Every structure is written in C-alpha cells, then in structure tokens.
Coordinates of C-alpha atoms (C1' of nucleotides) in Angstrom, one line a residue:
Chain A
M1 CA 0.0 0.0 0.0
L2 CA 2.8 2.4 0.9
T3 CA 4.6 1.7 -2.3
F4 CA 1.5 2.3 -4.5
W5 CA 0.8 5.4 -2.4
R6 CA 4.3 6.8 -3.0
H7 CA 4.8 5.9 -6.6
G8 CA 1.3 5.4 -8.1
Y9 CA -0.4 2.4 -9.8
E10 CA 1.1 2.0 -13.2
T11 CA 4.4 3.6 -12.2
T12 CA 5.0 1.0 -9.5
S13 CA 6.6 -2.2 -10.9
V14 CA 5.9 -5.7 -9.6
A15 CA 9.6 -5.8 -8.8
D16 CA 9.1 -2.8 -6.5
L17 CA 6.3 -4.5 -4.8
T18 CA 8.0 -7.8 -4.2
A19 CA 11.0 -5.9 -2.8
A20 CA 8.8 -3.9 -0.4
M21 CA 6.8 -7.0 0.7
G22 CA 9.8 -9.3 1.0
V23 CA 8.3 -12.0 -1.1
T24 CA 9.0 -13.5 -4.5
A25 CA 6.9 -12.8 -7.6
P26 CA 5.3 -16.2 -7.6
S27 CA 4.1 -15.8 -4.0
L28 CA 2.6 -12.5 -4.8
Y29 CA 0.7 -13.9 -7.8
T30 CA -0.6 -16.9 -5.9
A31 CA -1.7 -14.7 -3.0
F32 CA -3.2 -11.8 -4.9
G33 CA -3.8 -12.9 -8.5
D34 CA -2.2 -10.1 -10.4
K35 CA -1.0 -6.5 -9.9
K36 CA -4.4 -5.0 -10.4
L37 CA -6.1 -7.1 -7.7
L38 CA -3.2 -6.3 -5.4
F39 CA -3.7 -2.6 -6.0
L40 CA -7.5 -2.9 -5.4
E41 CA -6.7 -4.7 -2.1
A42 CA -4.3 -1.9 -1.2
V43 CA -7.1 0.6 -2.0
R44 CA -9.5 -1.2 0.3
L45 CA -6.9 -1.2 3.1
Y46 CA -6.4 2.6 2.5
A47 CA -10.0 3.6 2.2
G48 CA -11.3 1.3 5.0
D49 CA -14.8 0.0 5.3
P50 CA -17.2 2.1 3.2
D51 CA -19.9 1.5 5.8
V52 CA -17.8 3.0 8.5
M53 CA -17.2 6.1 6.4
A54 CA -20.9 6.4 5.7
R55 CA -21.7 6.1 9.4
T56 CA -19.1 8.6 10.3
I57 CA -20.7 11.2 8.0
G58 CA -24.2 10.2 9.0
D59 CA -23.6 10.3 12.7
A60 CA -21.8 13.7 12.8
P61 CA -23.7 16.3 14.8
S62 CA -24.1 18.3 11.6
A63 CA -23.1 18.4 7.9
L64 CA -20.7 21.1 8.9
E65 CA -19.0 18.9 11.5
A66 CA -18.9 16.1 8.9
A67 CA -17.2 18.3 6.4
R68 CA -14.8 19.7 8.9
D69 CA -13.9 16.2 10.1
L70 CA -13.3 15.0 6.6
M71 CA -11.1 17.9 5.6
T72 CA -9.2 17.9 8.8
A73 CA -8.6 14.2 8.7
A74 CA -7.4 14.6 5.1
A75 CA -5.0 17.5 5.9
T76 CA -3.5 15.4 8.7
A77 CA -3.3 12.2 6.8
Y78 CA -1.6 13.9 3.8
T79 CA 1.2 15.3 5.9
G80 CA 2.0 12.3 8.1
E81 CA 5.6 11.6 9.0
E82 CA 5.3 7.8 8.6
T83 CA 3.4 7.8 5.3
P84 CA 3.9 9.2 1.8
R85 CA 2.6 12.7 1.1
G86 CA -0.8 13.3 -0.3
C87 CA -3.7 10.8 -0.9
L88 CA -3.3 7.4 -2.4
L89 CA -6.6 7.7 -4.2
A90 CA -5.9 11.2 -5.6
S91 CA -2.4 10.5 -6.9
A92 CA -2.0 6.8 -7.7
T93 CA -4.5 6.8 -10.6
A94 CA -4.5 10.5 -11.5
S95 CA -3.1 9.5 -14.8
G96 CA -2.6 6.3 -16.7
S97 CA -2.7 4.5 -20.0
A98 CA -6.0 3.3 -21.5
A99 CA -5.2 -0.2 -20.0
S100 CA -5.8 1.0 -16.5
C101 CA -9.1 2.9 -17.0
D102 CA -11.1 0.4 -15.1
V103 CA -8.8 0.9 -12.1
Q104 CA -9.3 4.7 -12.4
Q105 CA -13.0 4.1 -12.4
A106 CA -12.8 2.0 -9.2
V107 CA -11.0 4.8 -7.4
A108 CA -13.4 7.4 -8.8
D109 CA -16.3 5.4 -7.5
I110 CA -14.9 5.7 -4.0
R111 CA -14.7 9.4 -4.3
R112 CA -18.2 9.6 -5.7
G113 CA -19.4 7.5 -2.8
V114 CA -18.0 9.9 -0.3
Q115 CA -19.4 12.9 -2.1
R116 CA -22.8 11.3 -2.2
R117 CA -22.8 10.6 1.5
L118 CA -21.9 14.2 2.3
D119 CA -24.5 15.4 -0.1
E120 CA -27.2 13.4 1.6
R121 CA -26.0 14.7 5.0
I122 CA -26.3 18.3 3.8
Q123 CA -29.8 17.6 2.5
R124 CA -30.8 16.1 5.9
D125 CA -29.5 19.3 7.6
I126 CA -31.6 21.4 5.2
A127 CA -34.7 19.3 5.9
D128 CA -34.1 19.6 9.6
G129 CA -33.7 23.4 9.4
A130 CA -30.1 23.3 10.4
L131 CA -29.1 24.8 7.1
P132 CA -31.0 27.5 5.1
L133 CA -33.4 26.3 2.4
T134 CA -31.4 28.2 -0.1
T135 CA -28.4 25.9 0.5
N136 CA -27.1 24.1 -2.6
P137 CA -25.9 20.7 -1.5
A138 CA -24.0 19.8 -4.6
E139 CA -22.2 23.1 -4.5
L140 CA -21.0 22.5 -0.9
S141 CA -20.1 18.8 -1.3
G142 CA -18.2 19.7 -4.5
L143 CA -16.3 22.3 -2.7
V144 CA -15.3 19.9 0.1
M145 CA -14.3 17.2 -2.3
A146 CA -12.2 19.7 -4.4
V147 CA -10.5 21.0 -1.3
I148 CA -9.7 17.5 -0.1
Q149 CA -8.3 16.4 -3.5
G150 CA -6.5 19.7 -4.0
M151 CA -4.8 19.4 -0.6
S152 CA -3.3 16.2 -1.8
V153 CA -1.4 18.0 -4.5
L154 CA -0.3 20.8 -2.2
A155 CA 0.9 18.2 0.3
R156 CA 2.9 16.5 -2.4
D157 CA 4.4 19.8 -3.3
G158 CA 5.6 20.2 0.3
A159 CA 2.9 22.1 2.0
S160 CA 3.0 21.9 5.8
R161 CA 0.2 20.4 8.0
A162 CA -0.4 23.8 9.5
S163 CA -0.9 25.4 6.1
L164 CA -3.4 22.7 5.0
L165 CA -5.3 23.1 8.3
A166 CA -5.5 26.8 7.6
T167 CA -6.8 26.0 4.1
V168 CA -9.5 23.8 5.7
Q169 CA -10.5 26.7 8.1
A170 CA -10.7 29.1 5.1
A171 CA -12.9 26.6 3.1
L172 CA -15.3 26.3 6.0
R173 CA -16.0 30.1 5.8
A174 CA -17.9 29.3 2.6
W175 CA -20.4 27.3 4.7
P176 CA -23.8 28.9 5.2
G177 CA -23.8 30.6 8.6
M178 CA -20.1 30.9 8.9
A179 CA -19.2 34.5 8.9
A180 CA -16.7 35.4 6.1
E181 CA -15.3 38.3 8.1
R182 CA -13.5 37.9 11.4
Chain B
M1 CA 0.8 17.9 -25.3
L2 CA -2.7 16.4 -25.6
T3 CA -1.3 12.9 -25.3
F4 CA 0.7 13.7 -22.1
W5 CA -2.4 15.6 -20.8
R6 CA -4.6 12.5 -21.4
H7 CA -2.3 9.8 -20.2
G8 CA 0.4 11.4 -17.9
Y9 CA 4.1 11.6 -18.2
E10 CA 5.5 8.2 -17.3
T11 CA 2.4 6.4 -18.5
T12 CA 2.7 7.8 -22.0
S13 CA 5.2 5.9 -24.2
V14 CA 7.4 7.3 -26.9
A15 CA 5.5 5.1 -29.3
D16 CA 2.2 6.9 -28.2
L17 CA 3.9 10.2 -28.9
T18 CA 5.3 9.4 -32.3
A19 CA 1.9 8.0 -33.3
A20 CA 0.2 11.2 -32.2
M21 CA 2.7 13.5 -33.8
G22 CA 3.0 11.5 -37.0
V23 CA 6.7 11.3 -36.9
T24 CA 9.3 8.6 -36.4
A25 CA 11.2 8.1 -33.2
P26 CA 14.6 9.4 -34.6
S27 CA 12.9 12.6 -35.7
L28 CA 11.4 13.1 -32.3
Y29 CA 14.8 12.6 -30.7
T30 CA 16.7 14.9 -33.0
A31 CA 14.0 17.6 -32.6
F32 CA 13.5 17.4 -28.8
G33 CA 16.4 15.5 -27.3
D34 CA 14.5 13.0 -25.2
K35 CA 11.1 12.3 -23.7
K36 CA 11.7 14.4 -20.6
L37 CA 12.6 17.5 -22.7
L38 CA 9.6 17.0 -24.9
F39 CA 7.4 16.8 -21.9
L40 CA 8.8 20.0 -20.5
E41 CA 8.2 21.7 -23.8
A42 CA 4.6 20.5 -23.7
V43 CA 4.3 21.9 -20.2
R44 CA 5.6 25.2 -21.4
L45 CA 3.0 25.2 -24.2
Y46 CA 0.3 24.3 -21.7
A47 CA 1.2 26.8 -19.0
G48 CA 2.0 29.7 -21.3
D49 CA 4.4 32.5 -20.6
P50 CA 4.9 32.8 -16.8
D51 CA 5.1 36.6 -17.2
V52 CA 1.7 36.8 -18.8
M53 CA 0.3 34.8 -15.9
A54 CA 2.0 37.1 -13.4
R55 CA 0.7 40.2 -15.2
T56 CA -2.8 38.8 -15.4
I57 CA -2.9 38.4 -11.6
G58 CA -1.1 41.6 -11.0
D59 CA -3.4 43.7 -13.3
A60 CA -6.7 42.3 -12.0
P61 CA -8.8 45.0 -10.3
S62 CA -8.5 43.1 -7.0
A63 CA -7.1 39.9 -5.5
L64 CA -10.7 38.6 -5.4
E65 CA -11.1 39.2 -9.2
A66 CA -7.7 37.5 -9.8
A67 CA -8.8 34.5 -7.7
R68 CA -12.2 34.3 -9.4
D69 CA -10.6 34.5 -12.9
L70 CA -8.0 31.8 -12.1
M71 CA -10.6 29.4 -10.7
T72 CA -13.2 30.1 -13.4
A73 CA -10.6 29.7 -16.2
A74 CA -9.6 26.4 -14.6
A75 CA -13.1 25.1 -14.3
T76 CA -13.7 26.0 -17.9
A77 CA -10.4 24.6 -19.2
Y78 CA -10.8 21.3 -17.3
T79 CA -14.2 20.6 -18.9
G80 CA -13.4 21.5 -22.5
E81 CA -14.9 19.4 -25.3
E82 CA -11.7 19.5 -27.4
T83 CA -9.2 18.7 -24.7
P84 CA -8.7 15.9 -22.1
R85 CA -10.4 16.4 -18.8
G86 CA -8.6 18.0 -15.9
C87 CA -5.3 19.7 -15.7
L88 CA -2.1 18.6 -17.4
L89 CA 0.0 19.9 -14.5
A90 CA -2.2 18.3 -11.8
S91 CA -2.5 14.8 -13.3
A92 CA 0.5 14.1 -15.5
T93 CA 3.0 14.0 -12.7
A94 CA 0.7 13.3 -9.7
S95 CA 2.6 10.1 -9.3
G96 CA 5.7 8.6 -10.7
S97 CA 8.8 6.5 -10.0
A98 CA 11.9 8.0 -8.4
A99 CA 13.3 8.5 -11.8
S100 CA 10.9 11.3 -12.6
C101 CA 11.1 13.3 -9.4
D102 CA 12.9 16.2 -11.2
V103 CA 10.0 16.4 -13.6
Q104 CA 7.6 16.5 -10.7
Q105 CA 9.6 19.3 -9.2
A106 CA 9.5 21.3 -12.4
V107 CA 5.7 21.1 -12.4
A108 CA 5.5 21.8 -8.7
D109 CA 7.6 25.0 -9.3
I110 CA 5.0 26.3 -11.7
R111 CA 2.2 25.7 -9.1
R112 CA 4.3 27.4 -6.4
G113 CA 4.9 30.4 -8.8
V114 CA 1.2 30.9 -9.3
Q115 CA 0.5 30.7 -5.6
R116 CA 3.2 33.2 -4.9
R117 CA 1.8 35.7 -7.4
L118 CA -1.6 35.3 -5.9
D119 CA -0.2 35.6 -2.4
E120 CA 1.5 38.9 -3.3
R121 CA -1.6 40.2 -4.9
I122 CA -3.6 39.5 -1.7
Q123 CA -0.9 41.3 0.3
R124 CA -1.1 44.3 -2.0
D125 CA -4.9 44.4 -1.4
I126 CA -4.3 44.3 2.4
A127 CA -1.8 47.1 2.1
D128 CA -4.2 49.2 0.0
G129 CA -7.0 48.6 2.5
A130 CA -9.1 46.6 -0.1
L131 CA -8.9 43.6 2.3
P132 CA -9.0 43.6 6.1
L133 CA -5.8 43.7 8.0
T134 CA -6.8 40.4 9.6
T135 CA -6.7 38.6 6.2
N136 CA -4.3 35.7 6.1
P137 CA -2.8 35.7 2.6
A138 CA -1.3 32.2 2.7
E139 CA -4.6 30.8 3.9
L140 CA -6.6 32.3 0.9
S141 CA -4.0 31.5 -1.7
G142 CA -3.8 28.0 -0.4
L143 CA -7.5 27.6 -0.7
V144 CA -7.6 28.9 -4.2
M145 CA -4.8 26.5 -5.3
A146 CA -6.4 23.6 -3.5
V147 CA -9.8 24.2 -5.2
I148 CA -8.1 24.6 -8.6
Q149 CA -6.1 21.3 -8.2
G150 CA -9.1 19.5 -6.7
M151 CA -11.4 20.5 -9.6
S152 CA -9.0 18.7 -11.9
V153 CA -9.7 15.5 -10.1
L154 CA -13.5 16.1 -10.1
A155 CA -13.3 16.9 -13.8
R156 CA -11.5 13.7 -14.5
D157 CA -14.2 11.9 -12.6
G158 CA -16.8 13.4 -14.9
A159 CA -18.0 16.5 -13.1
S160 CA -19.8 19.0 -15.4
R161 CA -18.6 22.4 -16.2
A162 CA -21.6 23.9 -14.4
S163 CA -20.9 22.0 -11.2
L164 CA -17.3 23.1 -11.2
L165 CA -18.4 26.7 -11.7
A166 CA -20.7 26.3 -8.7
T167 CA -17.8 25.0 -6.7
V168 CA -15.9 28.2 -7.6
Q169 CA -18.8 30.3 -6.5
A170 CA -18.9 28.4 -3.2
A171 CA -15.2 28.8 -2.7
L172 CA -15.4 32.6 -3.2
R173 CA -17.8 32.9 -0.2
A174 CA -14.8 32.1 1.9
W175 CA -13.3 35.4 0.8
P176 CA -13.3 38.3 3.3
G177 CA -16.2 40.5 2.6
M178 CA -18.2 38.0 0.7
A179 CA -21.3 37.2 2.7
A180 CA -21.6 33.5 3.5
E181 CA -25.4 33.7 3.7
R182 CA -27.5 34.5 0.7
Chain C
dC1 C1' 13.1 -46.1 5.6
dA2 C1' 11.0 -45.4 0.8
dT3 C1' 7.8 -43.2 -1.9
dA4 C1' 4.6 -39.5 -3.0
dT5 C1' 3.1 -34.9 -2.6
dT6 C1' 3.3 -30.0 -1.5
dC7 C1' 5.7 -25.9 -1.8
dC8 C1' 8.5 -22.1 -3.4
dA9 C1' 12.8 -19.9 -5.3
dT10 C1' 15.2 -19.7 -9.7
dA11 C1' 15.2 -18.7 -14.1
dG12 C1' 13.1 -17.5 -17.7
dT13 C1' 8.6 -16.2 -21.1
dG14 C1' 7.1 -12.9 -24.9
dG15 C1' 6.4 -8.1 -25.0
dT16 C1' 7.4 -3.2 -24.5
dC17 C1' 10.2 0.4 -22.7
dG18 C1' 13.4 4.6 -24.1
dC19 C1' 16.6 5.3 -27.3
dT20 C1' 19.9 4.8 -31.5
dA21 C1' 23.0 2.6 -35.3
dT22 C1' 22.8 2.0 -40.1
dG23 C1' 21.7 1.9 -45.0
dG24 C1' 19.4 3.7 -48.9
dA25 C1' 17.0 7.7 -51.1
dA26 C1' 17.2 12.5 -52.1
dT27 C1' 19.8 16.6 -52.6
dA28 C1' 23.9 19.5 -53.2
dT29 C1' 28.4 20.1 -55.3
dG30 C1' 32.4 19.6 -58.8
Chain D
dC1 C1' 27.0 13.2 -65.3
dA2 C1' 29.8 11.6 -61.1
dT3 C1' 30.8 12.2 -56.5
dA4 C1' 29.9 13.9 -51.8
dT5 C1' 26.7 15.1 -48.4
dT6 C1' 22.4 15.4 -45.9
dC7 C1' 18.4 13.2 -44.3
dC8 C1' 15.3 10.0 -42.4
dA9 C1' 12.9 5.3 -42.1
dT10 C1' 13.9 0.6 -40.9
dA11 C1' 15.5 -2.3 -37.8
dG12 C1' 17.3 -3.4 -33.5
dC13 C1' 19.9 -2.2 -29.0
dG14 C1' 20.0 -3.6 -23.9
dA15 C1' 16.9 -3.1 -20.0
dC16 C1' 12.8 -3.7 -17.9
dC17 C1' 7.7 -4.9 -17.9
dA18 C1' 3.9 -8.2 -15.9
dC19 C1' 3.8 -12.8 -15.4
dT20 C1' 4.8 -18.1 -15.1
dA21 C1' 7.1 -22.9 -16.1
dT22 C1' 10.1 -26.0 -13.7
dG23 C1' 13.2 -28.4 -10.6
dG24 C1' 14.9 -29.3 -6.0
dA25 C1' 14.0 -29.1 -1.0
dA26 C1' 10.8 -30.0 2.6
dT27 C1' 7.0 -32.5 4.3
dA28 C1' 3.4 -36.1 4.5
dT29 C1' 2.2 -40.9 3.8
dG30 C1' 2.7 -46.2 3.5

DNA sequence: CATATTCCATAGTGGTCGCTATGGAATATG
DNA sequence: CATATTCCATAGCGACCACTATGGAATATG
C-alpha cells in the first residue's frame, strides 16, 4: 500500500512490490492474482470499510461537522511523517494509460461515494432546518471534495500540515452561517 | 501535449507520442532530445508564458477578481470538449517513479509560482485597504490553489462544467467581505 | 526407511520500454 | 554526369515490464 501510495499504480513495478513486501513474484501472484487485484486490495486497506465512512458522516452532529472532520482528517493524513505525502486515491491513478481505466474508475467510484454521503448529509440538515433552504448541497459537497483532493497535490508539493489546516479553516468560511469576516 | 495531458508523463510511451505526432522516433529525438525535454516543452506550451500569468494576476482589479478569474478559467479549461479532462500539471506528474522526481519538481515549481503571485496580490490588497488587516494571505492563496487542483480530479471523474463553476462560486464565499449567507 | 506430494525460489517467457546505429534515397556540389 | 553530403525510415539495441514454467527441497504418507 505504501509503495503504491508513494509511486502510483502504473508507475510501480511488480519488482518494487516484491522488494517492499519481502516475497518473491510467484508468491505475490498466488496470493493476490495479479497487480491490479493487489492494488485494489491496497485501496481497500487505505479507504477502510465504506460503511464506517458512511456512518461517520451520517452520525456527525451536523453536515458542517462532517465536512470539517473529513477535511481535517485529510489534511492530517496527507502530511503524516510515517506515510507518503498526499492521498493514495488522488495520486495513484491521477493519470494512466488506457489499459488502467477500469482501475481509475474503481477509485473514482470511492470518491463519488464519499461525495454522495456528504451530499445526503447536507440535504438532511436542510430538511431539519439546520441549514437554510437556499443551500445548494451539490455546490458544498463539491467544494469539500475539491479542497480534499487539492490538498493532496499541495501536500505532495511540500505544504505543511499547518498550512493545510489553515486551508480547511478558510474553506469552512464558505459554509452557510459561517461569517466570512473575522 | 494532448497525449501527455490525457495519459500522464511516465504512463505515455514514446510510441504513443510518435503516433500522435505523425513522426518517427529518430525525428522526435533529434528535434526534442529526449522524452523528458519533450514533456517540459509540452508543459511550457500548456502553462503559457509565466510573465503573462504574473501580469494577469497583478493587473486584476483586485485579488478577489484574480482568484475568481483563475478558478473560473480552470473550471472551464478542465471541462473543454476538445481537450482531455482535468489539468495537465495536476495529473501528468501526480505520481511517478523515483526516476521522474525532477520532472515532478518542475511542475510543482509552476504551481508554487502561481500561488506566490496570488499571495503577493492579496498582500497588496491588504496594504491598499481593499482587504481587512486580519486577512491571512497564505490561507486564501492555499484555498484557491487547492480548489483549482481539486477541480482537476473532479473533472476527470466526470463532473460537469456547471458543477465546477458552482464550486468556484462556493469557494469565493470564503473570501473576506463575501457574505456566506444568501 | 522409501515413496509420494506439496511448496516455493530460480530462471526464464514474450512483449514493451526509451533510445539509437545504419543503410538507402534525395539533394547539393564539382 | 559523377561524387559527396544530408536526411530519415527501418531495424534493432539492452533493459525492464507483468507474469509463469520448472526443478529441487521439505513435508506427508505407506
């Protein structure tokens, strides 16, 4: 997972993987099938259980809290000392040949799933009166997703954890009810 | 440029490039040196003259206008009918083996340059009194950069131009003086 | 203890990578 | 018209790609 995270899907060779895992190529293939299946396994390990993610968003006190948690967790994870910079999902399949478009789709599906959960959470807040009726859910969920994915690029470029957390705080000022002025 | 844009730097082969350009490999090598130099040339073509970019940001009526223009142009460019989705700079070197880290740095330098120009423009607005003294320039420029880079991922995932433009509008509500409520 | 079976590291498979040597056609020169 | 020079497409360079056939060691069985 760490090797794919650091170097991407197509740009990581099976030789890199066997070296990192300390196993031989035949062991890898009997255990995981092929490189694509191993990558998808690494993605599952990285993303965690989708139900847990859905529950985390659903159980947050408000959509605002959910968005804040998501972005803060991303900013922290992308600047960890023990892990590669940025987001495995954002960088590993950001580009690729036509041969890997199904892998790109699988990763995109995860992103779309997160956005959908967040979208639904925002709609619930609107229905509950916690957010104004004029709130545009897609607009807000899109902003949160863009900030999360964008921070991955900034983290790879060397941005500090503090600067990313500041970016999160700035993004939250776009939320309905958060004063833009100090 | 379009081929690198669509498939990334390391994940585009020289055979792909010669096919797209309609030339043979020896012609490509005598004209451009090697694959890396050809990519950097494509990046220059994509990014345009850095001075033009700097002047565009500097000459905008305000930092807000500059930020809005940057993000709107990105949202539009990332969803063009005639070009690949997303941003060449954001996706082509988002991941790569250790061998291409100098290319990744070159692309990161362009991003840092844009952010620095925007940062300086914000500082000028603060000095001119167009923005409150409490404004944090790095925070705002970081947000704009994150939204721009993030929209590239969303565009690749299939987001519409309208939804990206809505994201831009949402992001601008984080700007000092822009009311968060409708 | 002898035979059969499982297991896995070595050593390669054909194919593609980035890159280039070479020979024949086209042009310039005497 | 003969020779010299430029030019570029063909063909192929070693290295690496994802992936796998095979033989010897270790274990299980009679």
